[in-house]
Structure formats: C-alpha cells, structure tokens
CSV table of C-alpha atoms and ligand atoms in Angstrom, one decimal:
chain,number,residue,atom,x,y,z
Y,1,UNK,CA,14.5,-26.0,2.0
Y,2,UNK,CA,14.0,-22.6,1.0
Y,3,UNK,CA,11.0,-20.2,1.1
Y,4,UNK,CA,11.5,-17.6,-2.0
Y,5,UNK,CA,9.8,-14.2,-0.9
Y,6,UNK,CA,9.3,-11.0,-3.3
Y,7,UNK,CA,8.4,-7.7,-2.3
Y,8,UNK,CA,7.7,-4.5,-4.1
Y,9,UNK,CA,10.4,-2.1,-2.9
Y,10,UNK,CA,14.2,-1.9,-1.5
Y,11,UNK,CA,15.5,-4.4,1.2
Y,12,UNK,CA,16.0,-0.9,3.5
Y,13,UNK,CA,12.2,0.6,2.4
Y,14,UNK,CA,9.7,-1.0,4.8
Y,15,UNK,CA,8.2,-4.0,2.4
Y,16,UNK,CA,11.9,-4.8,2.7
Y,17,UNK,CA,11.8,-4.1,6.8
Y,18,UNK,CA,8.8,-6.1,7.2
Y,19,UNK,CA,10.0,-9.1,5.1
Y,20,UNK,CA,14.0,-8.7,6.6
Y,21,UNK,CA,11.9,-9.6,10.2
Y,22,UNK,CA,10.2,-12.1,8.5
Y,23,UNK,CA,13.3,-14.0,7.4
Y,24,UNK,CA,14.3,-13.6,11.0
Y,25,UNK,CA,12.0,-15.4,12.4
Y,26,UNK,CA,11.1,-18.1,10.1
Y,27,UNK,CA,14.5,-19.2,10.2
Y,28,UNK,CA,15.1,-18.5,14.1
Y,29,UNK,CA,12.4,-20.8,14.3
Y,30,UNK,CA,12.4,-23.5,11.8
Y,31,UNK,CA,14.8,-25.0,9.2
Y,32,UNK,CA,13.6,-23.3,6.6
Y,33,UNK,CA,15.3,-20.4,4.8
Y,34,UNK,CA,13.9,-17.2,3.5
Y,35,UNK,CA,15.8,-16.0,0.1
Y,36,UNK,CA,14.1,-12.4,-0.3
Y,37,UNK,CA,14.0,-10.8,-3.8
Y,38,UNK,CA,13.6,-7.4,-3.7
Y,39,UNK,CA,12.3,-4.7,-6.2
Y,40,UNK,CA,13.3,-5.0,-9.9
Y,41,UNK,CA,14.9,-8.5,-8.9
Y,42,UNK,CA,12.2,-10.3,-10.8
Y,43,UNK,CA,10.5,-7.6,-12.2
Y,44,UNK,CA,7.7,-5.4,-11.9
Y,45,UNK,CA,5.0,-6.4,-9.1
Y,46,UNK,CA,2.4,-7.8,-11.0
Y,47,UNK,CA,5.3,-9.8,-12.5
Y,48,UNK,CA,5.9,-11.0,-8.6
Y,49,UNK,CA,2.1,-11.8,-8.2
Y,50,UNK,CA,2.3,-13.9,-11.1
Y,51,UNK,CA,4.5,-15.8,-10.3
Y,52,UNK,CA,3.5,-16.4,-6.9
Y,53,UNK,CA,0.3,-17.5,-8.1
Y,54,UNK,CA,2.4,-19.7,-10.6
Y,55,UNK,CA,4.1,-21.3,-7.5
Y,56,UNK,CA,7.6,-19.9,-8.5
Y,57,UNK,CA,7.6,-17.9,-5.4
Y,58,UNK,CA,5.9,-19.2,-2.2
Y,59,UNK,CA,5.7,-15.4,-1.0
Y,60,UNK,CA,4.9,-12.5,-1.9
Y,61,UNK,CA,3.9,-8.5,-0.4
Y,62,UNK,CA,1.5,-6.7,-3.0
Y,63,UNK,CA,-0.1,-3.5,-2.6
Y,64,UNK,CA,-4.0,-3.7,-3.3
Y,65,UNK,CA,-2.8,-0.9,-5.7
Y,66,UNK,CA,-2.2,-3.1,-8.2
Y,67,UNK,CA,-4.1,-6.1,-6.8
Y,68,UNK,CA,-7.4,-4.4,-6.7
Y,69,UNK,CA,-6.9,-4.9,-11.1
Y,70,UNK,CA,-6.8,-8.9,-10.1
Y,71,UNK,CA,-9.6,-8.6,-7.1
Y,72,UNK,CA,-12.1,-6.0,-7.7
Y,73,UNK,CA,-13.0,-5.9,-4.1
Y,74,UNK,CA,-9.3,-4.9,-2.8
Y,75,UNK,CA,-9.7,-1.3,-4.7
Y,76,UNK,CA,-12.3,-0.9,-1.5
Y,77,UNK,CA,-8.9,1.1,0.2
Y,78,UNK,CA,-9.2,4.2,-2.7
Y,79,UNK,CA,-12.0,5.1,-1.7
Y,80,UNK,CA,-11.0,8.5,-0.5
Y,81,UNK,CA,-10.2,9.5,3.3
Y,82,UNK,CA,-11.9,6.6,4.2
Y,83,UNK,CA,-8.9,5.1,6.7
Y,84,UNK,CA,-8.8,7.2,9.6
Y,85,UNK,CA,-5.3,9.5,9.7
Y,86,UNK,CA,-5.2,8.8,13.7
Y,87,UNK,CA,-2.4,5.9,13.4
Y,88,UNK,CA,-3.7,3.9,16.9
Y,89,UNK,CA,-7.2,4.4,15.2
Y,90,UNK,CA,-5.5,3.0,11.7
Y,91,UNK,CA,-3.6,0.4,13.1
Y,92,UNK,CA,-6.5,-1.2,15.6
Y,93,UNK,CA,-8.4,-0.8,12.6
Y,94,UNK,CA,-5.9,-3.2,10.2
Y,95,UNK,CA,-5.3,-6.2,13.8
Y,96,UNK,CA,-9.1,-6.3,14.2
Y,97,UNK,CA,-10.6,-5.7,10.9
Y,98,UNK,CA,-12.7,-8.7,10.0
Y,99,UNK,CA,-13.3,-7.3,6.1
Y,100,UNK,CA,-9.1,-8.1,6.3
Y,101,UNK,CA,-9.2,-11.0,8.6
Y,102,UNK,CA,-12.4,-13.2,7.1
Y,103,UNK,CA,-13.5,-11.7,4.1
Y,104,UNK,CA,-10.5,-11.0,2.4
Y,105,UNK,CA,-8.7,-14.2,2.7
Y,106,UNK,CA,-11.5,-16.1,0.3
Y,107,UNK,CA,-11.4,-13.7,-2.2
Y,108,UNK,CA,-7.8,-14.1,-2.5
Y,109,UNK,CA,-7.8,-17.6,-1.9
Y,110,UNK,CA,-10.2,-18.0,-5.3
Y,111,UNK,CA,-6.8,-16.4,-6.9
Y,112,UNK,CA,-4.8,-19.0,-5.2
Y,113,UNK,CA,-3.3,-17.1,-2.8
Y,114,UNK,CA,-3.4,-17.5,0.9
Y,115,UNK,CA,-3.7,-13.8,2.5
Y,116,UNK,CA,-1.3,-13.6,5.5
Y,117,UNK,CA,-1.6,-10.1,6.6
Y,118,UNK,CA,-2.3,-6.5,5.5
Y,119,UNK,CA,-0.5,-3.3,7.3
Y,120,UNK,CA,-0.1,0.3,6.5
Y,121,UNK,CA,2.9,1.9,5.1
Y,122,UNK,CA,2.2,5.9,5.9
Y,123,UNK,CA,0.1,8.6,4.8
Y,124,UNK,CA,0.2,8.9,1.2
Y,125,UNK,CA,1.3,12.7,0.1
Y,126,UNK,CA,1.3,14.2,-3.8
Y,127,UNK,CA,4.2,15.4,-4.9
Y,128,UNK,CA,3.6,17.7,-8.4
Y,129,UNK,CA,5.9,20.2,-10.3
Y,130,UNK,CA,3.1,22.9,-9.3
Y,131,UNK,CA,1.8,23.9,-5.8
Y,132,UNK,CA,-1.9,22.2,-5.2
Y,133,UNK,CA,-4.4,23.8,-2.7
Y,134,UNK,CA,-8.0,22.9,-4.8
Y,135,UNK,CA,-8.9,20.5,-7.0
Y,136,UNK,CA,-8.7,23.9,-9.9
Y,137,UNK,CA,-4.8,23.1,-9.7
Y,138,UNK,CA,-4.9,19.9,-10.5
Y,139,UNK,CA,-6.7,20.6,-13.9
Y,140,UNK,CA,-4.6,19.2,-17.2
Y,141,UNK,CA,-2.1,17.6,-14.2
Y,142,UNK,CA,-1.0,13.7,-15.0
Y,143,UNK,CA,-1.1,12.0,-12.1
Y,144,UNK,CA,0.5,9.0,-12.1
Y,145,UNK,CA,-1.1,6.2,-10.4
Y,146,UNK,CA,-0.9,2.3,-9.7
Y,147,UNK,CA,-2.6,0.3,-11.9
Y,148,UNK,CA,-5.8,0.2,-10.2
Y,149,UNK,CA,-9.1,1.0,-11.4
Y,150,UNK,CA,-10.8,3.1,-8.6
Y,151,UNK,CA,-7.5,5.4,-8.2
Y,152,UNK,CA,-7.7,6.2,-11.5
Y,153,UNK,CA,-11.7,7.4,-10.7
Y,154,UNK,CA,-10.4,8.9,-7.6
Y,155,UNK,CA,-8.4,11.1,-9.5
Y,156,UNK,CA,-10.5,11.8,-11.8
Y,157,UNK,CA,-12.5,13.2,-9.2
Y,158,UNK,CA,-9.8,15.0,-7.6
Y,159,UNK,CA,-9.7,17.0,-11.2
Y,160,UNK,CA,-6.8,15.7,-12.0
Y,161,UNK,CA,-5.5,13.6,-15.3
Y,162,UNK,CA,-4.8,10.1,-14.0
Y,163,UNK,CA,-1.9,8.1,-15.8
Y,164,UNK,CA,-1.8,4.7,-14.1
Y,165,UNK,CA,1.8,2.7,-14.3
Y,166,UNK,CA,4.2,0.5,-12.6
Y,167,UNK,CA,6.1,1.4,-10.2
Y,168,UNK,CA,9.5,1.4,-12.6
Y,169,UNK,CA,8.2,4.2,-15.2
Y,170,UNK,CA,7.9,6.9,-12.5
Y,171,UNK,CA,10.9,8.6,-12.0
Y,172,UNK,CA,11.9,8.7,-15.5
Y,173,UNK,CA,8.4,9.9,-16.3
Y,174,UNK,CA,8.6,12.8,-13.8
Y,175,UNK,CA,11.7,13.4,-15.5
Y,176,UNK,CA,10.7,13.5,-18.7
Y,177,UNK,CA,7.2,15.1,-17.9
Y,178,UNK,CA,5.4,12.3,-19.1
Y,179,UNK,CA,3.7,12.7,-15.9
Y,180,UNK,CA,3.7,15.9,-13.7
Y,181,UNK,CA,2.9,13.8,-10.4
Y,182,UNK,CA,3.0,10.6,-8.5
Y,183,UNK,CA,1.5,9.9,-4.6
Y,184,UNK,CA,3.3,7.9,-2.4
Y,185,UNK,CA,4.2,8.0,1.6
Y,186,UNK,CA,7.2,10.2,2.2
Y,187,UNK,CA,9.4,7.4,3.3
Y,188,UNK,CA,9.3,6.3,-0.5
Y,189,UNK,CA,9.6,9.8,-1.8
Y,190,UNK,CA,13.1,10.3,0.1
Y,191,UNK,CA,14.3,6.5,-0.8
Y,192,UNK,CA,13.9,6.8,-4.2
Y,193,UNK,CA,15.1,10.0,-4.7
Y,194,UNK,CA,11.3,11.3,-6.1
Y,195,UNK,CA,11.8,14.4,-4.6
Y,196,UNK,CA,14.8,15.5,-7.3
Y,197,UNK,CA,12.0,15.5,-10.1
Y,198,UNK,CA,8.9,17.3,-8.2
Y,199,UNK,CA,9.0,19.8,-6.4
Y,200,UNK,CA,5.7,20.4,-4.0
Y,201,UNK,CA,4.4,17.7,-1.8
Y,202,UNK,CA,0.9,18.3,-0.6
Y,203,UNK,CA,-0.9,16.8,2.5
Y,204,UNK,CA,-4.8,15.7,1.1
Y,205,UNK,CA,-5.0,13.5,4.4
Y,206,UNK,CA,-7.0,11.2,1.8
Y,207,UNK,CA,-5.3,7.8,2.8
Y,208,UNK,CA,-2.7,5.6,3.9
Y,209,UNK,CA,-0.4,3.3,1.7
Y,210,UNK,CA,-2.0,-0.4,2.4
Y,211,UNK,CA,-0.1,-3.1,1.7
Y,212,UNK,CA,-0.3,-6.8,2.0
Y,213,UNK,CA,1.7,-10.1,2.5
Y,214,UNK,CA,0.5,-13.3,0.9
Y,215,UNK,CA,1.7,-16.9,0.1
Y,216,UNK,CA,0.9,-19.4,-3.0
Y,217,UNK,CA,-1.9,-20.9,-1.4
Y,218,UNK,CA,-1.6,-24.8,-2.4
Y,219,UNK,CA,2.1,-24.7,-1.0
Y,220,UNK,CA,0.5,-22.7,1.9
Y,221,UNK,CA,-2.2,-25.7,2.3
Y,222,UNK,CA,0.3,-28.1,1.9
Y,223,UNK,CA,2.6,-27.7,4.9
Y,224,UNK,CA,1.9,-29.6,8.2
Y,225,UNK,CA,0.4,-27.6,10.5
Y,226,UNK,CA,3.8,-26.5,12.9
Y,227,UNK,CA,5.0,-24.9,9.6
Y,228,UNK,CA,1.4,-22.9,9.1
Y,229,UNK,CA,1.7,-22.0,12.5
Y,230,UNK,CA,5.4,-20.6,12.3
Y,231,UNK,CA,4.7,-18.6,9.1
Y,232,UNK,CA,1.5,-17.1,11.0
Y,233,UNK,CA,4.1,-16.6,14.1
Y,234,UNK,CA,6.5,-14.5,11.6
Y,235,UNK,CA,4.0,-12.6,10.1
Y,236,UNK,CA,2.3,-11.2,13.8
Y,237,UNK,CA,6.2,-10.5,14.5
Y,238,UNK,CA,6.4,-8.9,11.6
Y,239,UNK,CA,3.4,-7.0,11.7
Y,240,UNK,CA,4.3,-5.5,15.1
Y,241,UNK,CA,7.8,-4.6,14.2
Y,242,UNK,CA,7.0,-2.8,11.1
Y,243,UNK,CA,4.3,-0.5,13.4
Y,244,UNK,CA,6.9,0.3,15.6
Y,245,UNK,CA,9.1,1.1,12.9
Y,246,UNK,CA,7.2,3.3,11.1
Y,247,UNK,CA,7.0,6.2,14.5
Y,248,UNK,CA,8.3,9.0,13.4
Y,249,UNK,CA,8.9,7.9,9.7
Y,250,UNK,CA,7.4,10.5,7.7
Y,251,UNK,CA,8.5,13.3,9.5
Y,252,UNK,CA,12.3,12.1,9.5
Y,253,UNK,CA,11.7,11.6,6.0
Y,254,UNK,CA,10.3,14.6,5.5
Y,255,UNK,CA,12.8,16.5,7.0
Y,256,UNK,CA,15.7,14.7,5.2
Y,257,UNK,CA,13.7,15.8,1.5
Y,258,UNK,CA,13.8,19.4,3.2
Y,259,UNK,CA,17.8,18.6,4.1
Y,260,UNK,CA,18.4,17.3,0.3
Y,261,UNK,CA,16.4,20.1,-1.4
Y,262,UNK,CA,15.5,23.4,0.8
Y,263,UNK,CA,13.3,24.8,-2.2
Y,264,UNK,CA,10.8,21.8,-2.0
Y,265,UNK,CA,7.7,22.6,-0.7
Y,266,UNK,CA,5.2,20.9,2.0
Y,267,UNK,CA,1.7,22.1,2.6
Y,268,UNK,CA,-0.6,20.3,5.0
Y,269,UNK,CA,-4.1,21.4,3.2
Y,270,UNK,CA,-6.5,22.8,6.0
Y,271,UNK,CA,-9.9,21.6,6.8
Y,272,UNK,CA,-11.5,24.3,4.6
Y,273,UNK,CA,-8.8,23.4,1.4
Y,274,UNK,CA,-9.4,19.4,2.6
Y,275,UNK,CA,-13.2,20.3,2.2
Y,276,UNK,CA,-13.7,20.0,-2.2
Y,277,UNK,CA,-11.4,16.7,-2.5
Y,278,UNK,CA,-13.4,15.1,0.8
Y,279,UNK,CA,-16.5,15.7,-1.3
Y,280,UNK,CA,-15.7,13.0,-3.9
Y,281,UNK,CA,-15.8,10.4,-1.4
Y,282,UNK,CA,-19.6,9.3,-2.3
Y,283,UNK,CA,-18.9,9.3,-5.9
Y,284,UNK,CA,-15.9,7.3,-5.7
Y,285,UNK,CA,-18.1,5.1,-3.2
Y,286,UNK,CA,-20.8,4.7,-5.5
Y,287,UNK,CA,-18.1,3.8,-8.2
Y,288,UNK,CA,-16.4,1.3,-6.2
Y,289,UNK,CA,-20.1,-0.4,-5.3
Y,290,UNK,CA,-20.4,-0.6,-9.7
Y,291,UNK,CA,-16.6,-1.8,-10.5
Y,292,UNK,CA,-15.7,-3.4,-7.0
Y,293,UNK,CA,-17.0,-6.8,-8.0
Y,294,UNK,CA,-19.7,-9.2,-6.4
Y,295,UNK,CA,-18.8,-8.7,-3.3
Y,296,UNK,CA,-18.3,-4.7,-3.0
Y,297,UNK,CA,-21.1,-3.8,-0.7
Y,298,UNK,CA,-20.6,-6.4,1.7
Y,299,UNK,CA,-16.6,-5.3,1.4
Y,300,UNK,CA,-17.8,-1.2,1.9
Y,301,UNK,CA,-20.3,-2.2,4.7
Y,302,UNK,CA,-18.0,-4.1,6.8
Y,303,UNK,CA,-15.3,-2.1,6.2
Y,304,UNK,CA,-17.5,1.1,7.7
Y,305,UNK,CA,-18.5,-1.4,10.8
Y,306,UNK,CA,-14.9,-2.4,10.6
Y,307,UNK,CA,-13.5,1.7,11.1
Y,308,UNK,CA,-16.2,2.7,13.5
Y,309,UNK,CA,-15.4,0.0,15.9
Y,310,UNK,CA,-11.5,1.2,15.4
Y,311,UNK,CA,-12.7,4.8,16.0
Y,312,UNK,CA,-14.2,3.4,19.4
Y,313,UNK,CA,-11.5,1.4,20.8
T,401,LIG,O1,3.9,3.6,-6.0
T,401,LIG,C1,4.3,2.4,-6.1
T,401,LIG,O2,4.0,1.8,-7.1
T,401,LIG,C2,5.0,1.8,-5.0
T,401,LIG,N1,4.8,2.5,-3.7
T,401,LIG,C3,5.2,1.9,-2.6
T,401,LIG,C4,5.2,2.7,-1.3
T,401,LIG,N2,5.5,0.7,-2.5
T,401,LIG,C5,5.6,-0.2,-3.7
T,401,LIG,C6,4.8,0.3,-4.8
T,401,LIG,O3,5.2,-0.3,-6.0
C-alpha cells in the first residue's frame, strides 16, 4: 500500500530532505511506499494538517509556527532566544528533550495526531527592505509572520508591526509591500528566491526554525507493531541525516544570496545591539504562560529543565 506524506516546502528544501530519507527507508525496509506531496501540491499547510488529521494523508511535517494556532502549548518555541544558538547544545537539546519526547506527544495525540519527531531547520534571520540594528527600526515595519499567536506578541515586542500569513502570500507581499519583512532560516531565503524582494538580512540570534513530523494517529495505532517500529526506524534515520545535512547550510546559503545579489546586506547584531530585543523574553514568557493553554507552565518549566541539561551535556 501506500503511505501519502505532505510537507511544507520543496522536495530539495530540507522538510523535503528529511521526508526524501524517509521514503528511503520505509520502503528499503518494508513493502510499503511513501508518495510525498510537496509544498503547494495540496495546499497551504494548515490545509496539509487538516487533512492529515482527516486521515487523507497518513503523514505529515508542520512547523509549530502554524501548529501552535491548533495546540496552544507548541507556541512554547517563540518565546524569544530561548533555544540555545550552539547547534550540539540545540540538537542534544531536540534527541533528549522530554517536553518533545513525553509531553508533547499527548497533546498532539488529543488532535489525533501521533507526534513522530521534532528537529531544527537553522537559525531564523529577518530579512527587511531597511537595515535593523534596534528595535527603533523596526517601528511602522510589517513583519510578516506564521500564523501563530505568540510570534505575533513576539513581534510586537520586538517594535515591529506583525502581519501573520501563510507561507504562499510572502513573496508577492514583499513584492507588492504589503509586508516590508518576513524571517526565515537562510536556506529558505536563497530557495525561494526571498532575497530578490528584501534587501537586508539581520542576525537577532532569537531562535531556530522548529519543525515537526507527525502521522494520523488512528492509522498510526492501527498498524502491527513491526510497521510502528519501521516508521520510528525511518524517522531516527531521518533525523540524523537531516543534522548532518544542515553543516554548513546557512553559510553556503548565505554566500550564494551574496553571489545572486552583491548589494544585499548581512549584519550579525552584537551582544550590546542583541541586548533591547533579548529583553522581551519575560514578557513574551509571561504571555505564553496566559495564551499557551493548560498546560503552558508545565511546557515552559520542562522546557528550561529540558535546555539546561542540553547546555550541560
Ligand atoms: O515561513 C514559512 O511559512 C515556511 N518556512 C519554512 C522554513 N518552512 C515552511 C514554512 O511554511
């Protein structure tokens, strides 16, 4: 049979890496096949969700950027500079995490989905029509965002005006300055070309692109064990092949934006500029605590006992 498997970008972006590997071994493995749909296939990605949730799709890779809108509790990963920017700290933090690896899993599981996995996808970078240094020069700046709640309050505390959309409207709204902004890990500003409609990227070091792999949870349930066991097995595989992929990324990325348009502009805010946006943090904490659902503190708590534990492996 086959195993239908959206994700939320191009087959060559890494969503589309990490499900390619997937495929690979599911169906080195088994006799099942993986058909993989990638972005704008079936639509936008709560489109995806919904219809994984529906059981039209057995699998499906969501960012908590939009998901957070569904669970409350997922918008825990904007709170600001809260992932650590050291990638062995980042990634010990995502294979170990018990918020990801226990808690998680039943709050999506009481929206019918069965979480596989979450992984990063590289540090997430603003790219703007005007240079940024302070939160001053964000003032009267659209922003767009995902559709999530606790970005948008993020950005609001940045100074900035959040505009949160799918994915699909951005480029045409940098284009036609419906928005004067987006943030997004550089792989994806190079891919899809955002760099032609902005012109400065700047380096807040506030977080890292999370993303996460899940299946409809009743056809999850419902296959014997030696299938569980072989999607679990494709996922680990997965998950280590898309870590090792990602060395190196953002700065070939980067440089290929610099290649394609030698006028576009990359500042790495220091410590001191870093200083005003890292200030938010509490307030966007203390936000998430009122909007991030029933669970929120026990999310933020574990999630702190979580990163401290990465920090000292
Ligand atoms: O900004 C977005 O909406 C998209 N960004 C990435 C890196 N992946 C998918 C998502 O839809």
């Amino acid at each position: 049979d086959t195993w239908r498997y959206a994700f939320e970008e191009a087959l060559d972006e890494v969503q589309g890496v990490f499900a390619q590997k997937f495929k690979e071994e599911v169906e080195a493995n088994s006799d099942h096949e993986v058909q993989l749909f990638p972005f704008g296939t079936l639509g936008e990605s709560d489109n995806i969700l919904e219809q994984t949730q529906s059981g039209i799709l057995q699998f499906v890779n969501q960012s908590p950027g939009f998901t957070g809108a569904l669970i409350p509790e997922a918008q825990v990963f904007f709170v600001p500079y809260l992932l650590p920017e050291d990638q062995d700290q980042l990634v010990s933090f995502f294979r170990n995490s018990e918020t990801i690896n226990n808690i998680f899993p039943e709050l999506y599981a009481e929206q019918g989905l069965e979480l596989l996995t979450m992984y990063p996808e590289g540090e997430v970078m603003l790219t703007t029509q005007e240079p940024v240094t302070s939160p001053e020069d964000l003032a009267d700046t659209k922003v767009r965002v995902m559709t999530n709640p606790l970005l948008v309050e993020s950005y609001k505390a940045f100074g900035a005006t959040p505009t949160p959309l799918p994915w699909g409207e951005v480029y045409g709204g940098l284009q036609t300055g419906i928005i004067d902004g987006q943030e997004n890990p550089a792989f994806f500003i190079e891919s899809t070309n955002m760099y032609e409609v902005t012109d400065h990227i700047t380096r807040l070091g506030h977080n890292n692109f999370t993303t996460a792999l899940m299946a409809n949870k009743d056809f999850y349930d419902g296959l014997p064990e030696e299938d569980q066991q072989v999607i679990q097995n494709a996922t680990d595989a997965a998950f280590e092949h898309i870590i090792e992929y990602q060395q190196g990324l953002t700065q070939e990325s980067l440089d290929k934006i610099m290649e394609a348009k030698p006028s576009m502009t990359i500042t790495e805010l220091t410590e001191e500029q870093r200083a005003p946006f890292r200030e938010t943090a509490g307030e966007v904490e203390k936000t998430f605590l009122e909007i991030g659902g029933d669970r929120a503190q026990e999310v933020l708590d574990q999630m702190k006992a979580d990163l401290e534990a990465a920090a000292n492996s």
